[in-house]
PDB file of N, CA and C in Angstrom:
ATOM      1  N   MET A   1      15.745 -26.572   4.911  1.00 49.00           N
ATOM      2  CA  MET A   1      14.442 -26.345   4.312  1.00 49.00           C
ATOM      3  C   MET A   1      14.473 -25.220   3.290  1.00 49.00           C
ATOM      4  N   GLY A   2      15.026 -24.067   3.658  1.00 52.00           N
ATOM      5  CA  GLY A   2      15.017 -22.932   2.763  1.00 52.00           C
ATOM      6  C   GLY A   2      16.038 -23.014   1.645  1.00 52.00           C
ATOM      7  N   GLY A   3      17.095 -23.803   1.843  1.00 56.00           N
ATOM      8  CA  GLY A   3      18.079 -23.954   0.806  1.00 56.00           C
ATOM      9  C   GLY A   3      19.181 -22.884   0.802  1.00 56.00           C
ATOM     10  N   GLY A   4      18.968 -21.789   1.506  1.00 59.00           N
ATOM     11  CA  GLY A   4      19.963 -20.729   1.536  1.00 59.00           C
ATOM     12  C   GLY A   4      20.708 -20.720   2.854  1.00 59.00           C
ATOM     13  N   SER A   5      21.707 -19.924   2.942  1.00 67.00           N
ATOM     14  CA  SER A   5      22.420 -19.832   4.204  1.00 67.00           C
ATOM     15  C   SER A   5      21.901 -18.622   4.996  1.00 67.00           C
ATOM     16  N   GLY A   6      21.617 -18.811   6.251  1.00 68.00           N
ATOM     17  CA  GLY A   6      21.129 -17.761   7.076  1.00 68.00           C
ATOM     18  C   GLY A   6      19.606 -17.673   7.051  1.00 68.00           C
ATOM     19  N   PRO A   7      19.074 -16.752   7.803  1.00 70.00           N
ATOM     20  CA  PRO A   7      17.605 -16.607   7.861  1.00 70.00           C
ATOM     21  C   PRO A   7      17.058 -16.064   6.547  1.00 70.00           C
ATOM     22  N   PRO A   8      15.778 -16.362   6.239  1.00 79.00           N
ATOM     23  CA  PRO A   8      15.202 -15.901   4.988  1.00 79.00           C
ATOM     24  C   PRO A   8      15.053 -14.393   4.890  1.00 79.00           C
ATOM     25  N   HIS A   9      14.945 -13.725   6.006  1.00 78.00           N
ATOM     26  CA  HIS A   9      14.856 -12.274   6.051  1.00 78.00           C
ATOM     27  C   HIS A   9      15.373 -11.784   7.392  1.00 78.00           C
ATOM     28  N   GLN A  10      15.674 -10.524   7.436  1.00 80.00           N
ATOM     29  CA  GLN A  10      16.197  -9.937   8.673  1.00 80.00           C
ATOM     30  C   GLN A  10      15.190  -8.908   9.157  1.00 80.00           C
ATOM     31  N   VAL A  11      14.786  -9.051  10.410  1.00 78.00           N
ATOM     32  CA  VAL A  11      13.861  -8.108  11.025  1.00 78.00           C
ATOM     33  C   VAL A  11      14.655  -6.890  11.464  1.00 78.00           C
ATOM     34  N   PRO A  12      14.241  -5.683  11.029  1.00 75.00           N
ATOM     35  CA  PRO A  12      14.975  -4.489  11.421  1.00 75.00           C
ATOM     36  C   PRO A  12      14.789  -4.177  12.912  1.00 75.00           C
ATOM     37  N   ASP A  13      15.761  -3.535  13.468  1.00 78.00           N
ATOM     38  CA  ASP A  13      15.693  -3.140  14.873  1.00 78.00           C
ATOM     39  C   ASP A  13      14.614  -2.071  15.057  1.00 78.00           C
ATOM     40  N   TRP A  14      13.795  -2.227  16.080  1.00 73.00           N
ATOM     41  CA  TRP A  14      12.678  -1.285  16.272  1.00 73.00           C
ATOM     42  C   TRP A  14      13.152   0.120  16.499  1.00 73.00           C
ATOM     43  N   ARG A  15      14.378   0.311  17.002  1.00 77.00           N
ATOM     44  CA  ARG A  15      14.877   1.651  17.248  1.00 77.00           C
ATOM     45  C   ARG A  15      15.216   2.396  15.958  1.00 77.00           C
ATOM     46  N   SER A  16      15.220   1.704  14.834  1.00 76.00           N
ATOM     47  CA  SER A  16      15.564   2.363  13.576  1.00 76.00           C
ATOM     48  C   SER A  16      14.387   3.187  13.027  1.00 76.00           C
ATOM     49  N   TYR A  17      13.212   2.932  13.578  1.00 76.00           N
ATOM     50  CA  TYR A  17      11.998   3.650  13.128  1.00 76.00           C
ATOM     51  C   TYR A  17      11.745   4.833  14.036  1.00 76.00           C
ATOM     52  N   LYS A  18      11.852   6.010  13.496  1.00 80.00           N
ATOM     53  CA  LYS A  18      11.630   7.263  14.254  1.00 80.00           C
ATOM     54  C   LYS A  18      10.443   7.982  13.631  1.00 80.00           C
ATOM     55  N   ALA A  19       9.475   8.354  14.458  1.00 80.00           N
ATOM     56  CA  ALA A  19       8.269   9.016  13.968  1.00 80.00           C
ATOM     57  C   ALA A  19       8.514  10.508  13.717  1.00 80.00           C
ATOM     58  N   GLU A  20       9.557  11.060  14.309  1.00 84.00           N
ATOM     59  CA  GLU A  20       9.839  12.478  14.156  1.00 84.00           C
ATOM     60  C   GLU A  20      10.286  12.754  12.732  1.00 84.00           C
ATOM     61  N   GLY A  21       9.775  13.838  12.163  1.00 83.00           N
ATOM     62  CA  GLY A  21      10.171  14.243  10.831  1.00 83.00           C
ATOM     63  C   GLY A  21       9.254  13.740   9.740  1.00 83.00           C
ATOM     64  N   ILE A  22       8.235  12.971  10.091  1.00 83.00           N
ATOM     65  CA  ILE A  22       7.248  12.522   9.123  1.00 83.00           C
ATOM     66  C   ILE A  22       6.009  13.366   9.362  1.00 83.00           C
ATOM     67  N   PRO A  23       5.639  14.212   8.397  1.00 84.00           N
ATOM     68  CA  PRO A  23       4.563  15.190   8.640  1.00 84.00           C
ATOM     69  C   PRO A  23       3.251  14.575   9.123  1.00 84.00           C
ATOM     70  N   GLU A  24       2.830  13.486   8.558  1.00 85.00           N
ATOM     71  CA  GLU A  24       1.563  12.891   8.966  1.00 85.00           C
ATOM     72  C   GLU A  24       1.581  12.440  10.413  1.00 85.00           C
ATOM     73  N   LEU A  25       2.678  11.820  10.821  1.00 87.00           N
ATOM     74  CA  LEU A  25       2.795  11.329  12.199  1.00 87.00           C
ATOM     75  C   LEU A  25       3.017  12.484  13.159  1.00 87.00           C
ATOM     76  N   ASP A  26       3.753  13.497  12.746  1.00 89.00           N
ATOM     77  CA  ASP A  26       3.908  14.704  13.586  1.00 89.00           C
ATOM     78  C   ASP A  26       2.561  15.355  13.848  1.00 89.00           C
ATOM     79  N   MET A  27       1.732  15.449  12.807  1.00 90.00           N
ATOM     80  CA  MET A  27       0.415  16.042  12.959  1.00 90.00           C
ATOM     81  C   MET A  27      -0.472  15.184  13.916  1.00 90.00           C
ATOM     82  N   LEU A  28      -0.375  13.855  13.767  1.00 89.00           N
ATOM     83  CA  LEU A  28      -1.106  12.975  14.654  1.00 89.00           C
ATOM     84  C   LEU A  28      -0.698  13.193  16.116  1.00 89.00           C
ATOM     85  N   GLN A  29       0.605  13.280  16.363  1.00 91.00           N
ATOM     86  CA  GLN A  29       1.091  13.487  17.707  1.00 91.00           C
ATOM     87  C   GLN A  29       0.635  14.834  18.281  1.00 91.00           C
ATOM     88  N   ARG A  30       0.621  15.872  17.429  1.00 93.00           N
ATOM     89  CA  ARG A  30       0.128  17.200  17.904  1.00 93.00           C
ATOM     90  C   ARG A  30      -1.351  17.139  18.229  1.00 93.00           C
ATOM     91  N   ARG A  31      -2.124  16.463  17.378  1.00 94.00           N
ATOM     92  CA  ARG A  31      -3.576  16.385  17.633  1.00 94.00           C
ATOM     93  C   ARG A  31      -3.874  15.612  18.927  1.00 94.00           C
ATOM     94  N   LEU A  32      -3.111  14.540  19.141  1.00 93.00           N
ATOM     95  CA  LEU A  32      -3.269  13.783  20.392  1.00 93.00           C
ATOM     96  C   LEU A  32      -2.858  14.597  21.583  1.00 93.00           C
ATOM     97  N   ALA A  33      -1.735  15.328  21.465  1.00 94.00           N
ATOM     98  CA  ALA A  33      -1.249  16.148  22.571  1.00 94.00           C
ATOM     99  C   ALA A  33      -2.247  17.223  22.939  1.00 94.00           C
ATOM    100  N   ALA A  34      -2.951  17.768  21.961  1.00 96.00           N
ATOM    101  CA  ALA A  34      -3.963  18.784  22.232  1.00 96.00           C
ATOM    102  C   ALA A  34      -5.080  18.250  23.084  1.00 96.00           C
ATOM    103  N   GLN A  35      -5.282  16.931  23.068  1.00 95.00           N
ATOM    104  CA  GLN A  35      -6.306  16.309  23.886  1.00 95.00           C
ATOM    105  C   GLN A  35      -5.747  15.647  25.138  1.00 95.00           C
ATOM    106  N   GLY A  36      -4.456  15.906  25.373  1.00 95.00           N
ATOM    107  CA  GLY A  36      -3.792  15.339  26.556  1.00 95.00           C
ATOM    108  C   GLY A  36      -3.430  13.881  26.395  1.00 95.00           C
ATOM    109  N   LEU A  37      -3.333  13.415  25.157  1.00 94.00           N
ATOM    110  CA  LEU A  37      -3.017  11.992  24.893  1.00 94.00           C
ATOM    111  C   LEU A  37      -1.675  11.884  24.201  1.00 94.00           C
ATOM    112  N   ARG A  38      -1.175  10.664  24.160  1.00 90.00           N
ATOM    113  CA  ARG A  38       0.052  10.382  23.421  1.00 90.00           C
ATOM    114  C   ARG A  38       0.015   8.933  22.978  1.00 90.00           C
ATOM    115  N   ASP A  39       0.596   8.655  21.829  1.00 89.00           N
ATOM    116  CA  ASP A  39       0.594   7.319  21.277  1.00 89.00           C
ATOM    117  C   ASP A  39       2.023   6.742  21.389  1.00 89.00           C
ATOM    118  N   PRO A  40       2.258   5.858  22.354  1.00 86.00           N
ATOM    119  CA  PRO A  40       3.615   5.317  22.523  1.00 86.00           C
ATOM    120  C   PRO A  40       3.962   4.315  21.420  1.00 86.00           C
ATOM    121  N   TRP A  41       3.018   3.856  20.630  1.00 86.00           N
ATOM    122  CA  TRP A  41       3.258   2.876  19.583  1.00 86.00           C
ATOM    123  C   TRP A  41       3.298   3.482  18.195  1.00 86.00           C
ATOM    124  N   VAL A  42       3.391   4.802  18.089  1.00 87.00           N
ATOM    125  CA  VAL A  42       3.358   5.449  16.791  1.00 87.00           C
ATOM    126  C   VAL A  42       4.522   5.021  15.878  1.00 87.00           C
ATOM    127  N   ARG A  43       5.596   4.582  16.467  1.00 83.00           N
ATOM    128  CA  ARG A  43       6.733   4.126  15.668  1.00 83.00           C
ATOM    129  C   ARG A  43       6.363   2.889  14.830  1.00 83.00           C
ATOM    130  N   ASN A  44       5.333   2.163  15.258  1.00 82.00           N
ATOM    131  CA  ASN A  44       4.883   0.980  14.490  1.00 82.00           C
ATOM    132  C   ASN A  44       4.220   1.371  13.185  1.00 82.00           C
ATOM    133  N   GLU A  45       3.890   2.635  13.008  1.00 82.00           N
ATOM    134  CA  GLU A  45       3.297   3.103  11.767  1.00 82.00           C
ATOM    135  C   GLU A  45       4.278   3.793  10.812  1.00 82.00           C
ATOM    136  N   VAL A  46       5.509   3.938  11.237  1.00 81.00           N
ATOM    137  CA  VAL A  46       6.516   4.631  10.439  1.00 81.00           C
ATOM    138  C   VAL A  46       6.736   3.985   9.080  1.00 81.00           C
ATOM    139  N   TRP A  47       6.722   2.650   9.022  1.00 75.00           N
ATOM    140  CA  TRP A  47       6.981   1.935   7.782  1.00 75.00           C
ATOM    141  C   TRP A  47       5.981   2.318   6.704  1.00 75.00           C
ATOM    142  N   ARG A  48       4.770   2.685   7.098  1.00 77.00           N
ATOM    143  CA  ARG A  48       3.729   3.056   6.136  1.00 77.00           C
ATOM    144  C   ARG A  48       4.080   4.351   5.406  1.00 77.00           C
ATOM    145  N   PHE A  49       4.787   5.240   6.036  1.00 76.00           N
ATOM    146  CA  PHE A  49       5.086   6.557   5.507  1.00 76.00           C
ATOM    147  C   PHE A  49       6.503   6.714   5.024  1.00 76.00           C
ATOM    148  N   LYS A  50       7.388   5.817   5.409  1.00 68.00           N
ATOM    149  CA  LYS A  50       8.793   5.959   5.144  1.00 68.00           C
ATOM    150  C   LYS A  50       9.062   6.058   3.634  1.00 68.00           C
ATOM    151  N   GLY A  51       8.446   5.227   2.825  1.00 63.00           N
ATOM    152  CA  GLY A  51       8.630   5.256   1.379  1.00 63.00           C
ATOM    153  C   GLY A  51       8.063   6.509   0.746  1.00 63.00           C
ATOM    154  N   LEU A  52       7.047   7.065   1.346  1.00 53.00           N
ATOM    155  CA  LEU A  52       6.433   8.284   0.784  1.00 53.00           C
ATOM    156  C   LEU A  52       7.364   9.460   0.815  1.00 53.00           C
ATOM    157  N   HIS A  53       8.218   9.509   1.833  1.00 54.00           N
ATOM    158  CA  HIS A  53       9.055  10.687   2.025  1.00 54.00           C
ATOM    159  C   HIS A  53      10.516  10.488   1.640  1.00 54.00           C
ATOM    160  N   SER A  54      10.856   9.282   1.153  1.00 55.00           N
ATOM    161  CA  SER A  54      12.253   9.065   0.867  1.00 55.00           C
ATOM    162  C   SER A  54      12.594   9.043  -0.613  1.00 55.00           C
ATOM    163  N   LYS A  55      11.877   8.279  -1.415  1.00 59.00           N
ATOM    164  CA  LYS A  55      12.307   8.055  -2.804  1.00 59.00           C
ATOM    165  C   LYS A  55      11.420   8.799  -3.808  1.00 59.00           C
ATOM    166  N   MET A  56      10.132   8.714  -3.648  1.00 59.00           N
ATOM    167  CA  MET A  56       9.212   9.280  -4.653  1.00 59.00           C
ATOM    168  C   MET A  56       8.500  10.494  -4.102  1.00 59.00           C
ATOM    169  N   GLY A  57       8.221  11.418  -4.969  1.00 63.00           N
ATOM    170  CA  GLY A  57       7.384  12.542  -4.634  1.00 63.00           C
ATOM    171  C   GLY A  57       5.932  12.181  -4.742  1.00 63.00           C
ATOM    172  N   TRP A  58       5.052  13.088  -4.381  1.00 64.00           N
ATOM    173  CA  TRP A  58       3.631  12.840  -4.408  1.00 64.00           C
ATOM    174  C   TRP A  58       3.113  12.459  -5.802  1.00 64.00           C
ATOM    175  N   PRO A  59       3.479  13.160  -6.881  1.00 72.00           N
ATOM    176  CA  PRO A  59       2.935  12.800  -8.185  1.00 72.00           C
ATOM    177  C   PRO A  59       3.293  11.361  -8.591  1.00 72.00           C
ATOM    178  N   GLN A  60       4.515  10.935  -8.318  1.00 70.00           N
ATOM    179  CA  GLN A  60       4.909   9.579  -8.691  1.00 70.00           C
ATOM    180  C   GLN A  60       4.118   8.556  -7.868  1.00 70.00           C
ATOM    181  N   MET A  61       3.933   8.838  -6.607  1.00 68.00           N
ATOM    182  CA  MET A  61       3.177   7.902  -5.759  1.00 68.00           C
ATOM    183  C   MET A  61       1.722   7.826  -6.221  1.00 68.00           C
ATOM    184  N   ALA A  62       1.140   8.987  -6.589  1.00 73.00           N
ATOM    185  CA  ALA A  62      -0.247   8.982  -7.044  1.00 73.00           C
ATOM    186  C   ALA A  62      -0.394   8.115  -8.288  1.00 73.00           C
ATOM    187  N   VAL A  63       0.518   8.261  -9.216  1.00 75.00           N
ATOM    188  CA  VAL A  63       0.452   7.476 -10.460  1.00 75.00           C
ATOM    189  C   VAL A  63       0.643   5.989 -10.123  1.00 75.00           C
ATOM    190  N   LYS A  64       1.585   5.695  -9.267  1.00 73.00           N
ATOM    191  CA  LYS A  64       1.883   4.305  -8.910  1.00 73.00           C
ATOM    192  C   LYS A  64       0.668   3.630  -8.300  1.00 73.00           C
ATOM    193  N   PHE A  65       0.008   4.284  -7.359  1.00 76.00           N
ATOM    194  CA  PHE A  65      -1.124   3.653  -6.689  1.00 76.00           C
ATOM    195  C   PHE A  65      -2.415   3.726  -7.512  1.00 76.00           C
ATOM    196  N   THR A  66      -2.532   4.694  -8.399  1.00 79.00           N
ATOM    197  CA  THR A  66      -3.724   4.761  -9.249  1.00 79.00           C
ATOM    198  C   THR A  66      -3.753   3.608 -10.231  1.00 79.00           C
ATOM    199  N   PHE A  67      -2.591   3.267 -10.798  1.00 81.00           N
ATOM    200  CA  PHE A  67      -2.556   2.215 -11.797  1.00 81.00           C
ATOM    201  C   PHE A  67      -2.081   0.868 -11.273  1.00 81.00           C
ATOM    202  N   ARG A  68      -2.034   0.702  -9.973  1.00 83.00           N
ATOM    203  CA  ARG A  68      -1.627  -0.551  -9.396  1.00 83.00           C
ATOM    204  C   ARG A  68      -2.666  -1.607  -9.772  1.00 83.00           C
ATOM    205  N   GLY A  69      -2.236  -2.726 -10.327  1.00 87.00           N
ATOM    206  CA  GLY A  69      -3.145  -3.800 -10.729  1.00 87.00           C
ATOM    207  C   GLY A  69      -3.718  -3.620 -12.111  1.00 87.00           C
ATOM    208  N   PHE A  70      -3.362  -2.572 -12.814  1.00 88.00           N
ATOM    209  CA  PHE A  70      -3.929  -2.305 -14.132  1.00 88.00           C
ATOM    210  C   PHE A  70      -3.540  -3.385 -15.118  1.00 88.00           C
ATOM    211  N   GLY A  71      -2.300  -3.860 -15.074  1.00 88.00           N
ATOM    212  CA  GLY A  71      -1.836  -4.900 -15.989  1.00 88.00           C
ATOM    213  C   GLY A  71      -2.609  -6.212 -15.775  1.00 88.00           C
ATOM    214  N   ILE A  72      -2.842  -6.577 -14.542  1.00 92.00           N
ATOM    215  CA  ILE A  72      -3.622  -7.789 -14.255  1.00 92.00           C
ATOM    216  C   ILE A  72      -5.040  -7.646 -14.709  1.00 92.00           C
ATOM    217  N   ALA A  73      -5.644  -6.490 -14.512  1.00 93.00           N
ATOM    218  CA  ALA A  73      -7.000  -6.273 -14.967  1.00 93.00           C
ATOM    219  C   ALA A  73      -7.091  -6.325 -16.490  1.00 93.00           C
ATOM    220  N   LEU A  74      -6.123  -5.730 -17.170  1.00 93.00           N
ATOM    221  CA  LEU A  74      -6.103  -5.754 -18.618  1.00 93.00           C
ATOM    222  C   LEU A  74      -5.971  -7.180 -19.153  1.00 93.00           C
ATOM    223  N   ALA A  75      -5.095  -7.967 -18.536  1.00 95.00           N
ATOM    224  CA  ALA A  75      -4.918  -9.357 -18.963  1.00 95.00           C
ATOM    225  C   ALA A  75      -6.207 -10.171 -18.706  1.00 95.00           C
ATOM    226  N   GLY A  76      -6.832  -9.940 -17.600  1.00 95.00           N
ATOM    227  CA  GLY A  76      -8.097 -10.637 -17.292  1.00 95.00           C
ATOM    228  C   GLY A  76      -9.196 -10.269 -18.276  1.00 95.00           C
ATOM    229  N   MET A  77      -9.244  -8.979 -18.647  1.00 96.00           N
ATOM    230  CA  MET A  77     -10.269  -8.570 -19.622  1.00 96.00           C
ATOM    231  C   MET A  77      -9.998  -9.202 -20.969  1.00 96.00           C
ATOM    232  N   ALA A  78      -8.720  -9.279 -21.376  1.00 96.00           N
ATOM    233  CA  ALA A  78      -8.365  -9.901 -22.671  1.00 96.00           C
ATOM    234  C   ALA A  78      -8.754 -11.376 -22.685  1.00 96.00           C
ATOM    235  N   VAL A  79      -8.483 -12.083 -21.597  1.00 96.00           N
ATOM    236  CA  VAL A  79      -8.836 -13.503 -21.527  1.00 96.00           C
ATOM    237  C   VAL A  79     -10.351 -13.662 -21.592  1.00 96.00           C
ATOM    238  N   THR A  80     -11.096 -12.820 -20.933  1.00 93.00           N
ATOM    239  CA  THR A  80     -12.553 -12.890 -20.950  1.00 93.00           C
ATOM    240  C   THR A  80     -13.105 -12.631 -22.359  1.00 93.00           C
ATOM    241  N   VAL A  81     -12.591 -11.619 -23.034  1.00 92.00           N
ATOM    242  CA  VAL A  81     -13.063 -11.297 -24.389  1.00 92.00           C
ATOM    243  C   VAL A  81     -12.726 -12.460 -25.333  1.00 92.00           C
ATOM    244  N   LEU A  82     -11.505 -12.995 -25.210  1.00 92.00           N
ATOM    245  CA  LEU A  82     -11.118 -14.120 -26.082  1.00 92.00           C
ATOM    246  C   LEU A  82     -11.998 -15.320 -25.819  1.00 92.00           C
ATOM    247  N   TYR A  83     -12.292 -15.591 -24.587  1.00 91.00           N
ATOM    248  CA  TYR A  83     -13.181 -16.733 -24.219  1.00 91.00           C
ATOM    249  C   TYR A  83     -14.565 -16.511 -24.819  1.00 91.00           C
ATOM    250  N   ASP A  84     -15.097 -15.313 -24.676  1.00 89.00           N
ATOM    251  CA  ASP A  84     -16.425 -15.013 -25.235  1.00 89.00           C
ATOM    252  C   ASP A  84     -16.445 -15.173 -26.742  1.00 89.00           C
ATOM    253  N   LYS A  85     -15.407 -14.721 -27.424  1.00 88.00           N
ATOM    254  CA  LYS A  85     -15.312 -14.859 -28.883  1.00 88.00           C
ATOM    255  C   LYS A  85     -15.200 -16.321 -29.283  1.00 88.00           C
ATOM    256  N   ALA A  86     -14.411 -17.097 -28.563  1.00 89.00           N
ATOM    257  CA  ALA A  86     -14.196 -18.524 -28.887  1.00 89.00           C
ATOM    258  C   ALA A  86     -15.454 -19.344 -28.680  1.00 89.00           C
ATOM    259  N   THR A  87     -16.237 -18.989 -27.703  1.00 88.00           N
ATOM    260  CA  THR A  87     -17.447 -19.763 -27.404  1.00 88.00           C
ATOM    261  C   THR A  87     -18.697 -19.108 -27.977  1.00 88.00           C
ATOM    262  N   ASN A  88     -18.546 -18.030 -28.701  1.00 81.00           N
ATOM    263  CA  ASN A  88     -19.643 -17.279 -29.319  1.00 81.00           C
ATOM    264  C   ASN A  88     -20.690 -16.813 -28.321  1.00 81.00           C
ATOM    265  N   LYS A  89     -20.315 -16.655 -27.092  1.00 66.00           N
ATOM    266  CA  LYS A  89     -21.284 -16.160 -26.104  1.00 66.00           C
ATOM    267  C   LYS A  89     -21.547 -14.683 -26.281  1.00 66.00           C
ATOM    268  N   GLY A  90     -20.627 -13.970 -26.902  1.00 55.00           N
ATOM    269  CA  GLY A  90     -20.836 -12.555 -27.094  1.00 55.00           C
ATOM    270  C   GLY A  90     -21.802 -12.230 -28.216  1.00 55.00           C
ATOM    271  N   ASP A  91     -22.117 -13.223 -29.076  1.00 58.00           N
ATOM    272  CA  ASP A  91     -23.008 -12.964 -30.226  1.00 58.00           C
ATOM    273  C   ASP A  91     -24.439 -13.413 -30.006  1.00 58.00           C
ATOM    274  N   GLN A  92     -24.777 -13.909 -28.860  1.00 60.00           N
ATOM    275  CA  GLN A  92     -26.135 -14.382 -28.616  1.00 60.00           C
ATOM    276  C   GLN A  92     -27.043 -13.177 -28.295  1.00 60.00           C
ATOM    277  N   HIS A  93     -28.103 -13.066 -29.049  1.00 61.00           N
ATOM    278  CA  HIS A  93     -29.074 -11.983 -28.841  1.00 61.00           C
ATOM    279  C   HIS A  93     -30.440 -12.572 -28.518  1.00 61.00           C
ATOM    280  N   GLY A  94     -30.448 -13.627 -27.772  1.00 56.00           N
ATOM    281  CA  GLY A  94     -31.700 -14.313 -27.452  1.00 56.00           C
ATOM    282  C   GLY A  94     -32.509 -13.586 -26.403  1.00 56.00           C
ATOM    283  N   HIS A  95     -33.374 -14.311 -25.778  1.00 54.00           N
ATOM    284  CA  HIS A  95     -34.241 -13.734 -24.767  1.00 54.00           C
ATOM    285  C   HIS A  95     -33.443 -13.524 -23.484  1.00 54.00           C
ATOM    286  N   HIS A  96     -33.887 -12.508 -22.724  1.00 53.00           N
ATOM    287  CA  HIS A  96     -33.190 -12.178 -21.492  1.00 53.00           C
ATOM    288  C   HIS A  96     -33.876 -12.828 -20.343  1.00 53.00           C
TER     289      HIS A  96
END
């Protein structure tokens, strides 16, 4: 069915995700501990923060997420403007 050899993707071993050393998750664990609680499933959230602390710094991540989808929005706006110009809908000043 898939055409390739082997599985389409490999699921990483759950033991490879460690919550220790990620500031956000360390702070969460401390806050829970202060209330006498603990989150045994916190490792399931490691993937959300792993990229933040490994490759890019905060400024790069801020720019990346701020302009995410900008190209698609720009293309959509261009198509809309061209459609309005082609059908002369942008030049109608009739009654509202």
